mmCIF file of N, CA, C and O in Angstrom:
data_model
loop_
_atom_site.group_PDB
_atom_site.id
_atom_site.type_symbol
_atom_site.label_atom_id
_atom_site.label_comp_id
_atom_site.label_asym_id
_atom_site.label_seq_id
_atom_site.Cartn_x
_atom_site.Cartn_y
_atom_site.Cartn_z
ATOM 1 N N MET O 244 179.794 79.131 -65.267
ATOM 2 C CA MET O 244 179.764 79.258 -66.594
ATOM 3 C C MET O 244 179.857 80.567 -67.047
ATOM 4 O O MET O 244 179.325 81.433 -66.590
ATOM 5 N N PHE O 245 180.652 80.636 -68.145
ATOM 6 C CA PHE O 245 180.631 81.851 -68.908
ATOM 7 C C PHE O 245 180.454 81.620 -70.441
ATOM 8 O O PHE O 245 180.549 80.511 -71.004
ATOM 9 N N GLU O 246 179.918 82.896 -70.993
ATOM 10 C CA GLU O 246 179.583 82.494 -72.425
ATOM 11 C C GLU O 246 180.435 83.547 -73.204
ATOM 12 O O GLU O 246 180.822 84.519 -72.662
ATOM 13 N N ARG O 247 181.345 82.965 -74.189
ATOM 14 C CA ARG O 247 182.310 83.611 -74.785
ATOM 15 C C ARG O 247 182.232 83.496 -76.260
ATOM 16 O O ARG O 247 182.127 82.164 -76.898
ATOM 17 N N ASP O 248 181.993 84.155 -77.063
ATOM 18 C CA ASP O 248 181.426 84.123 -78.482
ATOM 19 C C ASP O 248 180.428 83.293 -78.943
ATOM 20 O O ASP O 248 180.402 82.578 -79.797
ATOM 21 N N GLY O 249 179.605 83.398 -77.823
ATOM 22 C CA GLY O 249 177.994 82.584 -78.172
ATOM 23 C C GLY O 249 178.364 81.281 -77.523
ATOM 24 O O GLY O 249 177.337 80.392 -77.513
ATOM 25 N N VAL O 250 179.346 80.899 -77.124
ATOM 26 C CA VAL O 250 179.705 79.419 -76.690
ATOM 27 C C VAL O 250 179.835 79.444 -75.107
ATOM 28 O O VAL O 250 180.798 80.193 -74.575
ATOM 29 N N TYR O 251 179.242 78.580 -74.491
ATOM 30 C CA TYR O 251 179.290 78.553 -72.940
ATOM 31 C C TYR O 251 180.553 77.638 -72.677
ATOM 32 O O TYR O 251 180.943 76.652 -73.063
ATOM 33 N N SER O 252 181.323 78.340 -71.491
ATOM 34 C CA SER O 252 182.459 77.550 -70.998
ATOM 35 C C SER O 252 182.329 77.357 -69.377
ATOM 36 O O SER O 252 181.975 78.074 -68.692
ATOM 37 N N TYR O 253 182.921 76.195 -68.887
ATOM 38 C CA TYR O 253 182.952 75.839 -67.486
ATOM 39 C C TYR O 253 184.213 76.541 -67.042
ATOM 40 O O TYR O 253 185.347 76.278 -67.576
ATOM 41 N N ARG O 254 184.154 76.951 -65.778
ATOM 42 C CA ARG O 254 185.434 77.721 -65.083
ATOM 43 C C ARG O 254 185.255 77.319 -63.570
ATOM 44 O O ARG O 254 184.245 77.580 -63.181
ATOM 45 N N ARG O 255 186.274 76.994 -63.165
ATOM 46 C CA ARG O 255 186.371 76.710 -61.536
ATOM 47 C C ARG O 255 187.657 76.930 -61.141
ATOM 48 O O ARG O 255 188.765 76.462 -61.460
ATOM 49 N N ARG O 256 187.835 77.642 -59.897
ATOM 50 C CA ARG O 256 189.146 77.652 -59.407
ATOM 51 C C ARG O 256 189.415 76.257 -58.823
ATOM 52 O O ARG O 256 188.698 75.620 -58.182
ATOM 53 N N VAL O 257 190.916 76.196 -59.010
ATOM 54 C CA VAL O 257 191.459 74.782 -58.303
ATOM 55 C C VAL O 257 191.347 74.991 -56.881
ATOM 56 O O VAL O 257 191.697 76.104 -56.173
ATOM 57 N N LEU O 258 190.913 74.058 -56.014
ATOM 58 C CA LEU O 258 190.907 73.973 -54.694
ATOM 59 C C LEU O 258 192.230 74.178 -53.943
ATOM 60 O O LEU O 258 193.235 73.673 -54.638
ATOM 61 N N SER O 259 192.393 74.741 -52.891
ATOM 62 C CA SER O 259 193.548 75.061 -52.378
ATOM 63 C C SER O 259 194.039 73.644 -51.750
ATOM 64 O O SER O 259 195.271 73.550 -51.556
ATOM 65 N N ASP O 260 193.295 72.695 -51.354
ATOM 66 C CA ASP O 260 193.545 71.354 -50.978
ATOM 67 C C ASP O 260 194.332 70.605 -51.877
ATOM 68 O O ASP O 260 195.197 69.678 -51.405
ATOM 69 N N VAL O 261 194.023 71.024 -53.289
ATOM 70 C CA VAL O 261 195.019 69.921 -54.405
ATOM 71 C C VAL O 261 195.883 70.862 -55.175
ATOM 72 O O VAL O 261 196.520 70.545 -56.158
ATOM 73 N N ALA O 262 195.899 72.334 -54.551
ATOM 74 C CA ALA O 262 196.530 73.371 -55.437
ATOM 75 C C ALA O 262 198.050 72.705 -55.587
ATOM 76 O O ALA O 262 198.595 73.233 -56.592
ATOM 77 N N HIS O 263 198.722 71.980 -54.724
ATOM 78 C CA HIS O 263 199.885 71.678 -54.645
ATOM 79 C C HIS O 263 200.079 70.316 -55.688
ATOM 80 O O HIS O 263 201.364 70.267 -56.290
ATOM 81 N N LEU O 264 198.935 69.894 -56.169
ATOM 82 C CA LEU O 264 199.267 68.544 -57.048
ATOM 83 C C LEU O 264 198.746 69.194 -58.516
ATOM 84 O O LEU O 264 199.088 68.692 -59.641
ATOM 85 N N ASP O 265 197.660 70.036 -58.420
ATOM 86 C CA ASP O 265 197.160 70.663 -59.835
ATOM 87 C C ASP O 265 197.758 72.056 -59.659
ATOM 88 O O ASP O 265 197.030 72.962 -59.247
ATOM 89 N N THR O 266 198.607 72.497 -60.529
ATOM 90 C CA THR O 266 199.061 73.673 -60.627
ATOM 91 C C THR O 266 198.566 74.697 -61.368
ATOM 92 O O THR O 266 198.768 76.022 -61.296
ATOM 93 N N ARG O 267 197.384 74.608 -62.162
ATOM 94 C CA ARG O 267 196.700 75.568 -62.736
ATOM 95 C C ARG O 267 195.830 76.313 -61.596
ATOM 96 O O ARG O 267 195.446 75.944 -60.720
ATOM 97 N N ARG O 268 195.356 77.628 -61.982
ATOM 98 C CA ARG O 268 194.626 78.533 -60.925
ATOM 99 C C ARG O 268 193.190 78.062 -61.288
ATOM 100 O O ARG O 268 192.439 78.059 -60.251
ATOM 101 N N PHE O 269 192.802 77.886 -62.553
ATOM 102 C CA PHE O 269 191.482 77.745 -62.641
ATOM 103 C C PHE O 269 191.309 76.563 -63.617
ATOM 104 O O PHE O 269 192.201 76.208 -64.539
ATOM 105 N N VAL O 270 190.205 75.872 -63.608
ATOM 106 C CA VAL O 270 190.202 74.661 -64.755
ATOM 107 C C VAL O 270 188.872 75.324 -65.552
ATOM 108 O O VAL O 270 187.898 75.671 -64.971
ATOM 109 N N ARG O 271 189.440 75.222 -66.863
ATOM 110 C CA ARG O 271 188.541 75.931 -67.624
ATOM 111 C C ARG O 271 188.258 74.822 -69.043
ATOM 112 O O ARG O 271 189.243 74.242 -69.403
ATOM 113 N N ARG O 272 187.114 74.828 -69.359
ATOM 114 C CA ARG O 272 186.618 73.710 -70.525
ATOM 115 C C ARG O 272 185.471 74.369 -71.364
ATOM 116 O O ARG O 272 184.566 74.720 -70.686
ATOM 117 N N SER O 273 185.410 74.202 -72.366
ATOM 118 C CA SER O 273 184.441 74.414 -73.154
ATOM 119 C C SER O 273 183.339 73.634 -73.414
ATOM 120 O O SER O 273 183.472 72.369 -73.316
ATOM 121 N N THR O 274 182.207 74.055 -73.156
ATOM 122 C CA THR O 274 180.925 73.030 -73.281
ATOM 123 C C THR O 274 180.707 72.722 -74.873
ATOM 124 O O THR O 274 180.005 71.880 -75.129
ATOM 125 N N LYS O 275 181.041 73.483 -75.733
ATOM 126 C CA LYS O 275 180.773 73.440 -77.002
ATOM 127 C C LYS O 275 179.576 73.403 -77.535
ATOM 128 O O LYS O 275 179.108 72.765 -78.618
ATOM 129 N N THR O 276 178.830 74.219 -77.022
ATOM 130 C CA THR O 276 177.113 74.497 -77.152
ATOM 131 C C THR O 276 176.840 75.985 -76.920
ATOM 132 O O THR O 276 177.520 76.679 -75.806
ATOM 133 N N ARG O 277 176.097 76.294 -77.731
ATOM 134 C CA ARG O 277 175.612 77.802 -77.429
ATOM 135 C C ARG O 277 174.134 77.856 -76.831
ATOM 136 O O ARG O 277 173.732 78.755 -76.538
ATOM 137 N N ASP O 278 173.857 76.508 -76.417
ATOM 138 C CA ASP O 278 172.416 76.189 -76.059
ATOM 139 C C ASP O 278 172.774 76.598 -74.370
ATOM 140 O O ASP O 278 173.285 75.524 -73.795
ATOM 141 N N CYS O 279 171.873 77.336 -73.443
ATOM 142 C CA CYS O 279 172.288 77.374 -72.174
ATOM 143 C C CYS O 279 171.836 76.121 -71.636
ATOM 144 O O CYS O 279 172.685 75.616 -70.471
ATOM 145 N N ALA O 280 170.813 75.315 -71.687
ATOM 146 C CA ALA O 280 170.455 74.337 -70.815
ATOM 147 C C ALA O 280 171.121 73.141 -71.094
ATOM 148 O O ALA O 280 171.444 72.464 -70.138
ATOM 149 N N LYS O 281 171.840 72.822 -72.554
ATOM 150 C CA LYS O 281 172.634 71.962 -72.468
ATOM 151 C C LYS O 281 174.019 72.403 -71.823
ATOM 152 O O LYS O 281 174.738 71.056 -71.425
ATOM 153 N N ALA O 282 174.486 73.450 -71.845
ATOM 154 C CA ALA O 282 175.586 73.825 -71.418
ATOM 155 C C ALA O 282 175.710 73.518 -69.766
ATOM 156 O O ALA O 282 176.635 73.044 -69.123
ATOM 157 N N ILE O 283 174.549 73.610 -69.022
ATOM 158 C CA ILE O 283 174.391 73.414 -67.717
ATOM 159 C C ILE O 283 174.636 71.786 -67.322
ATOM 160 O O ILE O 283 175.234 71.557 -66.464
ATOM 161 N N VAL O 284 174.145 71.123 -68.349
ATOM 162 C CA VAL O 284 174.080 69.875 -67.978
ATOM 163 C C VAL O 284 175.530 69.098 -68.206
ATOM 164 O O VAL O 284 176.166 68.496 -67.781
ATOM 165 N N ILE O 285 176.271 69.737 -69.424
ATOM 166 C CA ILE O 285 177.587 69.363 -69.652
ATOM 167 C C ILE O 285 178.424 69.701 -68.613
ATOM 168 O O ILE O 285 179.278 69.263 -68.082
ATOM 169 N N ALA O 286 178.086 71.151 -68.089
ATOM 170 C CA ALA O 286 179.110 71.800 -66.929
ATOM 171 C C ALA O 286 179.085 71.049 -65.456
ATOM 172 O O ALA O 286 179.994 70.695 -64.914
ATOM 173 N N ASP O 287 177.995 70.467 -65.652
ATOM 174 C CA ASP O 287 177.562 69.569 -64.377
ATOM 175 C C ASP O 287 178.492 68.196 -64.379
ATOM 176 O O ASP O 287 179.450 67.897 -63.306
ATOM 177 N N ARG O 288 178.385 67.764 -65.683
ATOM 178 C CA ARG O 288 179.153 66.419 -65.824
ATOM 179 C C ARG O 288 180.966 66.710 -65.718
ATOM 180 O O ARG O 288 181.529 65.980 -65.215
ATOM 181 N N ILE O 289 181.350 67.982 -66.191
ATOM 182 C CA ILE O 289 182.591 68.356 -66.417
ATOM 183 C C ILE O 289 183.061 68.722 -64.812
ATOM 184 O O ILE O 289 184.088 68.221 -64.408
ATOM 185 N N ASN O 290 182.169 69.030 -64.043
ATOM 186 C CA ASN O 290 182.385 69.329 -62.552
ATOM 187 C C ASN O 290 182.770 68.099 -61.785
ATOM 188 O O ASN O 290 183.460 68.135 -61.005
ATOM 189 N N ARG O 291 182.060 67.415 -62.334
ATOM 190 C CA ARG O 291 181.944 65.900 -61.397
ATOM 191 C C ARG O 291 183.432 65.368 -61.933
ATOM 192 O O ARG O 291 183.954 64.640 -60.986
ATOM 193 N N GLU O 292 183.771 65.493 -63.266
ATOM 194 C CA GLU O 292 184.849 64.828 -63.476
ATOM 195 C C GLU O 292 186.259 65.392 -63.152
ATOM 196 O O GLU O 292 187.041 64.888 -62.693
ATOM 197 N N THR O 293 185.892 66.845 -62.684
ATOM 198 C CA THR O 293 186.807 67.545 -62.315
ATOM 199 C C THR O 293 187.144 67.070 -60.754
ATOM 200 O O THR O 293 188.566 67.062 -60.185
ATOM 201 N N GLU O 294 186.191 66.942 -60.232
ATOM 202 C CA GLU O 294 186.304 66.521 -58.558
ATOM 203 C C GLU O 294 187.006 65.195 -58.425
ATOM 204 O O GLU O 294 187.787 64.765 -57.758
ATOM 205 N N ASP O 295 186.646 64.282 -59.551
ATOM 206 C CA ASP O 295 186.988 62.600 -59.409
ATOM 207 C C ASP O 295 188.558 62.910 -59.873
ATOM 208 O O ASP O 295 189.282 62.223 -59.227
ATOM 209 N N PHE O 296 189.012 63.743 -60.734
ATOM 210 C CA PHE O 296 190.263 63.917 -61.087
ATOM 211 C C PHE O 296 191.190 64.434 -59.821
ATOM 212 O O PHE O 296 192.174 64.029 -59.556
ATOM 213 N N TRP O 297 190.754 65.222 -59.013
ATOM 214 C CA TRP O 297 191.431 65.894 -57.940
ATOM 215 C C TRP O 297 191.453 64.844 -56.847
ATOM 216 O O TRP O 297 192.465 64.666 -56.299
ATOM 217 N N GLU O 298 190.238 64.048 -56.746
ATOM 218 C CA GLU O 298 190.337 62.713 -55.750
ATOM 219 C C GLU O 298 191.473 61.872 -56.269
ATOM 220 O O GLU O 298 192.219 61.323 -55.501
ATOM 221 N N THR O 299 191.702 61.675 -57.589
ATOM 222 C CA THR O 299 192.913 60.716 -57.936
ATOM 223 C C THR O 299 194.079 61.268 -57.759
ATOM 224 O O THR O 299 195.122 60.425 -57.218
ATOM 225 N N LEU O 300 194.202 62.554 -57.782
ATOM 226 C CA LEU O 300 195.464 62.994 -57.797
ATOM 227 C C LEU O 300 195.905 62.818 -55.953
ATOM 228 O O LEU O 300 197.032 62.486 -55.534
ATOM 229 N N VAL O 301 195.048 63.234 -55.234
ATOM 230 C CA VAL O 301 195.074 63.084 -53.861
ATOM 231 C C VAL O 301 195.432 61.653 -53.163
ATOM 232 O O VAL O 301 196.035 61.513 -52.461
ATOM 233 N N ASP O 302 194.643 60.673 -54.171
ATOM 234 C CA ASP O 302 195.217 59.277 -53.880
ATOM 235 C C ASP O 302 196.453 58.653 -54.476
ATOM 236 O O ASP O 302 196.510 57.516 -54.157
ATOM 237 N N GLY O 303 197.052 59.560 -55.076
ATOM 238 C CA GLY O 303 198.664 59.320 -55.334
ATOM 239 C C GLY O 303 198.664 58.580 -56.909
ATOM 240 O O GLY O 303 199.722 58.039 -57.244
ATOM 241 N N VAL O 304 197.657 58.614 -57.804
ATOM 242 C CA VAL O 304 197.651 58.440 -58.929
ATOM 243 C C VAL O 304 198.731 59.324 -59.808
ATOM 244 O O VAL O 304 198.572 60.476 -59.476
ATOM 245 N N THR O 305 199.263 59.024 -60.520
ATOM 246 C CA THR O 305 200.404 59.935 -61.170
ATOM 247 C C THR O 305 199.686 60.947 -61.900
ATOM 248 O O THR O 305 198.591 60.524 -62.561
ATOM 249 N N LEU O 306 200.212 62.132 -62.087
ATOM 250 C CA LEU O 306 199.346 63.105 -62.593
ATOM 251 C C LEU O 306 199.172 62.847 -64.414
ATOM 252 O O LEU O 306 198.109 63.278 -64.495
ATOM 253 N N GLU O 307 200.076 62.174 -64.955
ATOM 254 C CA GLU O 307 199.766 62.013 -66.262
ATOM 255 C C GLU O 307 198.918 61.294 -66.459
ATOM 256 O O GLU O 307 197.790 61.215 -67.628
ATOM 257 N N SER O 308 198.676 60.069 -65.697
ATOM 258 C CA SER O 308 197.543 59.216 -65.780
ATOM 259 C C SER O 308 196.125 59.746 -65.582
ATOM 260 O O SER O 308 195.298 59.588 -66.161
ATOM 261 N N SER O 309 196.407 60.704 -64.491
ATOM 262 C CA SER O 309 195.174 61.237 -64.052
ATOM 263 C C SER O 309 194.451 62.501 -65.059
ATOM 264 O O SER O 309 193.384 62.374 -65.424
ATOM 265 N N ILE O 310 195.414 63.018 -65.720
ATOM 266 C CA ILE O 310 195.197 63.988 -66.732
ATOM 267 C C ILE O 310 194.521 63.393 -68.167
ATOM 268 O O ILE O 310 193.300 63.695 -68.449
ATOM 269 N N GLU O 311 194.968 62.124 -68.642
ATOM 270 C CA GLU O 311 194.405 61.410 -69.583
ATOM 271 C C GLU O 311 193.469 60.925 -69.347
ATOM 272 O O GLU O 311 192.270 61.170 -70.075
ATOM 273 N N SER O 312 192.974 60.336 -68.035
ATOM 274 C CA SER O 312 191.689 59.875 -67.600
ATOM 275 C C SER O 312 190.690 61.003 -67.627
ATOM 276 O O SER O 312 189.222 61.035 -67.960
ATOM 277 N N PHE O 313 190.875 62.221 -66.947
ATOM 278 C CA PHE O 313 189.823 63.556 -66.884
ATOM 279 C C PHE O 313 189.769 63.939 -68.460
ATOM 280 O O PHE O 313 188.716 64.119 -68.746
ATOM 281 N N ASP O 314 190.642 64.036 -69.328
ATOM 282 C CA ASP O 314 190.341 64.436 -70.670
ATOM 283 C C ASP O 314 189.814 63.484 -71.234
ATOM 284 O O ASP O 314 188.441 63.988 -72.025
ATOM 285 N N ALA O 315 189.569 62.208 -71.116
ATOM 286 C CA ALA O 315 188.749 61.124 -71.650
ATOM 287 C C ALA O 315 187.319 61.445 -71.318
ATOM 288 O O ALA O 315 186.307 61.465 -71.980
ATOM 289 N N ALA O 316 187.346 61.726 -69.836
ATOM 290 C CA ALA O 316 186.000 61.836 -68.990
ATOM 291 C C ALA O 316 185.198 63.013 -69.620
ATOM 292 O O ALA O 316 184.196 63.189 -70.012
ATOM 293 N N VAL O 317 185.832 64.305 -69.786
ATOM 294 C CA VAL O 317 185.352 65.476 -70.422
ATOM 295 C C VAL O 317 184.881 65.238 -71.861
ATOM 296 O O VAL O 317 184.017 65.807 -72.138
ATOM 297 N N LYS O 318 185.526 64.557 -72.858
ATOM 298 C CA LYS O 318 185.080 64.442 -74.356
ATOM 299 C C LYS O 318 183.930 63.595 -74.110
ATOM 300 O O LYS O 318 183.101 63.771 -75.108
ATOM 301 N N ARG O 319 183.852 62.464 -73.051
ATOM 302 C CA ARG O 319 182.511 61.671 -73.070
ATOM 303 C C ARG O 319 181.186 62.646 -72.543
ATOM 304 O O ARG O 319 180.275 62.327 -73.061
ATOM 305 N N ALA O 320 181.634 63.496 -71.831
ATOM 306 C CA ALA O 320 180.576 64.299 -71.171
ATOM 307 C C ALA O 320 179.704 65.191 -72.206
ATOM 308 O O ALA O 320 178.583 65.392 -72.099
ATOM 309 N N VAL O 321 180.649 65.778 -73.310
ATOM 310 C CA VAL O 321 179.881 66.559 -74.362
ATOM 311 C C VAL O 321 178.948 65.937 -75.255
ATOM 312 O O VAL O 321 177.832 66.203 -75.213
ATOM 313 N N PRO O 322 179.151 64.754 -75.901
ATOM 314 C CA PRO O 322 178.136 64.119 -76.691
ATOM 315 C C PRO O 322 177.246 63.369 -75.868
ATOM 316 O O PRO O 322 175.797 63.111 -76.262
ATOM 317 N N SER O 323 177.218 63.142 -74.485
ATOM 318 C CA SER O 323 176.322 62.189 -73.808
ATOM 319 C C SER O 323 175.168 63.197 -73.167
ATOM 320 O O SER O 323 174.386 62.643 -72.650
ATOM 321 N N VAL O 324 175.278 64.327 -73.481
ATOM 322 C CA VAL O 324 174.231 65.445 -72.800
ATOM 323 C C VAL O 324 173.051 64.904 -73.156
ATOM 324 O O VAL O 324 172.140 65.187 -72.247
ATOM 325 N N TYR O 325 172.881 64.457 -74.375
ATOM 326 C CA TYR O 325 171.288 64.166 -74.570
ATOM 327 C C TYR O 325 170.842 63.068 -74.031
ATOM 328 O O TYR O 325 169.518 62.819 -73.883
ATOM 329 N N ALA O 326 171.781 62.176 -73.568
ATOM 330 C CA ALA O 326 171.072 61.124 -72.654
ATOM 331 C C ALA O 326 170.919 61.401 -71.021
ATOM 332 O O ALA O 326 170.403 60.551 -70.576
ATOM 333 N N ILE O 327 171.185 62.566 -70.768
ATOM 334 C CA ILE O 327 171.088 63.065 -69.353
ATOM 335 C C ILE O 327 169.784 63.586 -68.990
ATOM 336 O O ILE O 327 169.420 64.280 -70.206
ATOM 337 N N SER O 328 169.072 63.337 -68.251
ATOM 338 C CA SER O 328 167.941 64.235 -67.897
ATOM 339 C C SER O 328 167.911 65.727 -67.249
ATOM 340 O O SER O 328 168.644 65.855 -66.403
ATOM 341 N N LEU O 329 167.968 66.354 -68.238
ATOM 342 C CA LEU O 329 167.980 67.801 -68.145
ATOM 343 C C LEU O 329 167.027 68.394 -66.748
ATOM 344 O O LEU O 329 167.488 69.008 -65.897
ATOM 345 N N GLN O 330 165.643 67.625 -66.623
ATOM 346 C CA GLN O 330 165.000 68.291 -65.610
ATOM 347 C C GLN O 330 165.756 67.726 -64.441
ATOM 348 O O GLN O 330 165.868 68.696 -63.300
ATOM 349 N N GLN O 331 166.478 66.698 -64.408
ATOM 350 C CA GLN O 331 167.032 66.117 -62.661
ATOM 351 C C GLN O 331 168.126 67.125 -62.452
ATOM 352 O O GLN O 331 168.207 67.482 -61.378
ATOM 353 N N THR O 332 168.786 67.274 -63.338
ATOM 354 C CA THR O 332 170.038 68.216 -63.352
ATOM 355 C C THR O 332 169.662 69.462 -63.021
ATOM 356 O O THR O 332 170.339 69.905 -61.942
ATOM 357 N N LEU O 333 168.816 70.047 -63.508
ATOM 358 C CA LEU O 333 168.469 71.548 -63.151
ATOM 359 C C LEU O 333 167.921 71.572 -61.683
ATOM 360 O O LEU O 333 168.096 72.574 -60.992
ATOM 361 N N LYS O 334 167.152 70.557 -61.381
ATOM 362 C CA LYS O 334 166.822 70.382 -59.697
ATOM 363 C C LYS O 334 167.859 70.296 -58.842
ATOM 364 O O LYS O 334 167.668 70.638 -58.013
ATOM 365 N N THR O 335 168.941 69.414 -59.166
ATOM 366 C CA THR O 335 169.646 68.987 -58.117
ATOM 367 C C THR O 335 170.705 70.056 -58.045
ATOM 368 O O THR O 335 171.837 70.119 -57.352
ATOM 369 N N ARG O 336 171.061 70.865 -59.164
ATOM 370 C CA ARG O 336 172.210 71.749 -59.372
ATOM 371 C C ARG O 336 171.985 73.105 -59.854
ATOM 372 O O ARG O 336 172.269 73.674 -60.727
ATOM 373 N N PRO O 337 171.167 73.977 -58.775
ATOM 374 C CA PRO O 337 170.524 75.264 -59.247
ATOM 375 C C PRO O 337 171.466 76.515 -59.233
ATOM 376 O O PRO O 337 171.013 77.353 -59.955
ATOM 377 N N LEU O 338 172.476 76.036 -58.821
ATOM 378 C CA LEU O 338 173.836 77.098 -58.740
ATOM 379 C C LEU O 338 174.370 77.226 -60.168
ATOM 380 O O LEU O 338 175.273 78.285 -60.107
ATOM 381 N N ILE O 339 174.300 76.246 -60.854
ATOM 382 C CA ILE O 339 174.912 76.541 -62.212
ATOM 383 C C ILE O 339 174.300 77.370 -62.911
ATOM 384 O O ILE O 339 173.020 76.876 -63.339
ATOM 385 N N THR O 340 174.631 78.500 -63.364
ATOM 386 C CA THR O 340 174.010 79.538 -64.373
ATOM 387 C C THR O 340 174.963 79.851 -65.473
ATOM 388 O O THR O 340 175.998 79.700 -65.495
ATOM 389 N N CYS O 341 173.833 80.088 -66.448
ATOM 390 C CA CYS O 341 174.696 80.709 -67.870
ATOM 391 C C CYS O 341 174.837 82.185 -67.706
ATOM 392 O O CYS O 341 173.821 82.974 -67.161
ATOM 393 N N GLN O 342 175.918 82.547 -68.106
ATOM 394 C CA GLN O 342 176.254 84.256 -67.980
ATOM 395 C C GLN O 342 176.979 84.515 -69.136
ATOM 396 O O GLN O 342 177.930 83.764 -69.582
ATOM 397 N N SER O 343 176.708 85.940 -69.570
ATOM 398 C CA SER O 343 177.599 86.349 -70.860
ATOM 399 C C SER O 343 178.932 86.721 -70.185
ATOM 400 O O SER O 343 179.210 86.813 -68.979
ATOM 401 N N GLY O 344 179.693 86.934 -71.085
ATOM 402 C CA GLY O 344 181.216 87.348 -70.682
ATOM 403 C C GLY O 344 181.396 88.578 -69.940
ATOM 404 O O GLY O 344 182.176 88.813 -69.036
ATOM 405 N N SER O 345 180.433 89.525 -69.839
ATOM 406 C CA SER O 345 180.255 90.713 -69.315
ATOM 407 C C SER O 345 180.103 90.528 -67.781
ATOM 408 O O SER O 345 180.337 91.630 -67.187
ATOM 409 N N GLN O 346 179.449 89.613 -67.443
ATOM 410 C CA GLN O 346 178.759 89.142 -66.092
ATOM 411 C C GLN O 346 179.815 88.348 -65.058
ATOM 412 O O GLN O 346 180.380 87.720 -65.836
ATOM 413 N N ARG O 347 179.702 88.610 -63.779
ATOM 414 C CA ARG O 347 180.470 87.870 -62.908
ATOM 415 C C ARG O 347 180.095 86.567 -62.760
ATOM 416 O O ARG O 347 178.761 86.274 -62.780
ATOM 417 N N SER O 348 181.039 85.538 -62.448
ATOM 418 C CA SER O 348 180.494 84.213 -62.060
ATOM 419 C C SER O 348 179.883 83.895 -61.017
ATOM 420 O O SER O 348 180.272 84.853 -60.045
ATOM 421 N N LYS O 349 179.101 82.755 -60.806
ATOM 422 C CA LYS O 349 178.522 82.458 -59.845
ATOM 423 C C LYS O 349 179.060 81.102 -59.378
ATOM 424 O O LYS O 349 179.679 80.468 -60.086
ATOM 425 N N LYS O 350 179.305 80.683 -58.059
ATOM 426 C CA LYS O 350 179.829 79.572 -57.559
ATOM 427 C C LYS O 350 179.151 78.279 -58.317
ATOM 428 O O LYS O 350 177.872 78.287 -58.315
ATOM 429 N N LEU O 351 179.800 77.266 -58.855
ATOM 430 C CA LEU O 351 179.238 76.393 -59.741
ATOM 431 C C LEU O 351 178.799 75.309 -58.764
ATOM 432 O O LEU O 351 178.083 74.357 -59.025
ATOM 433 N N VAL O 352 179.575 74.916 -57.555
ATOM 434 C CA VAL O 352 179.066 73.901 -56.883
ATOM 435 C C VAL O 352 178.543 74.313 -55.429
ATOM 436 O O VAL O 352 178.854 75.555 -55.030
#
């Protein structure tokens, strides 16, 4: 994750296994929060939705349908942050970190 103008964003390189199906170089999504702890929870959800999106592409679901499902899932991830156990997420995903824009990223998964 990166912090930009005080708001944390999720960023992940598109896997080489799906690069022929997802032509973006990176997946970028705003967590829409300035709170690092909340951003970690949201980024974890976005990461899971990103992997699900890639799985649907590999399974042969149309790109348009996959993108609609992914965008809807990401929109659901942001408001539901309060319903997720922050403690559990921090214990199971220790590599997700909050960083300012001047720092290099760490691997998210």
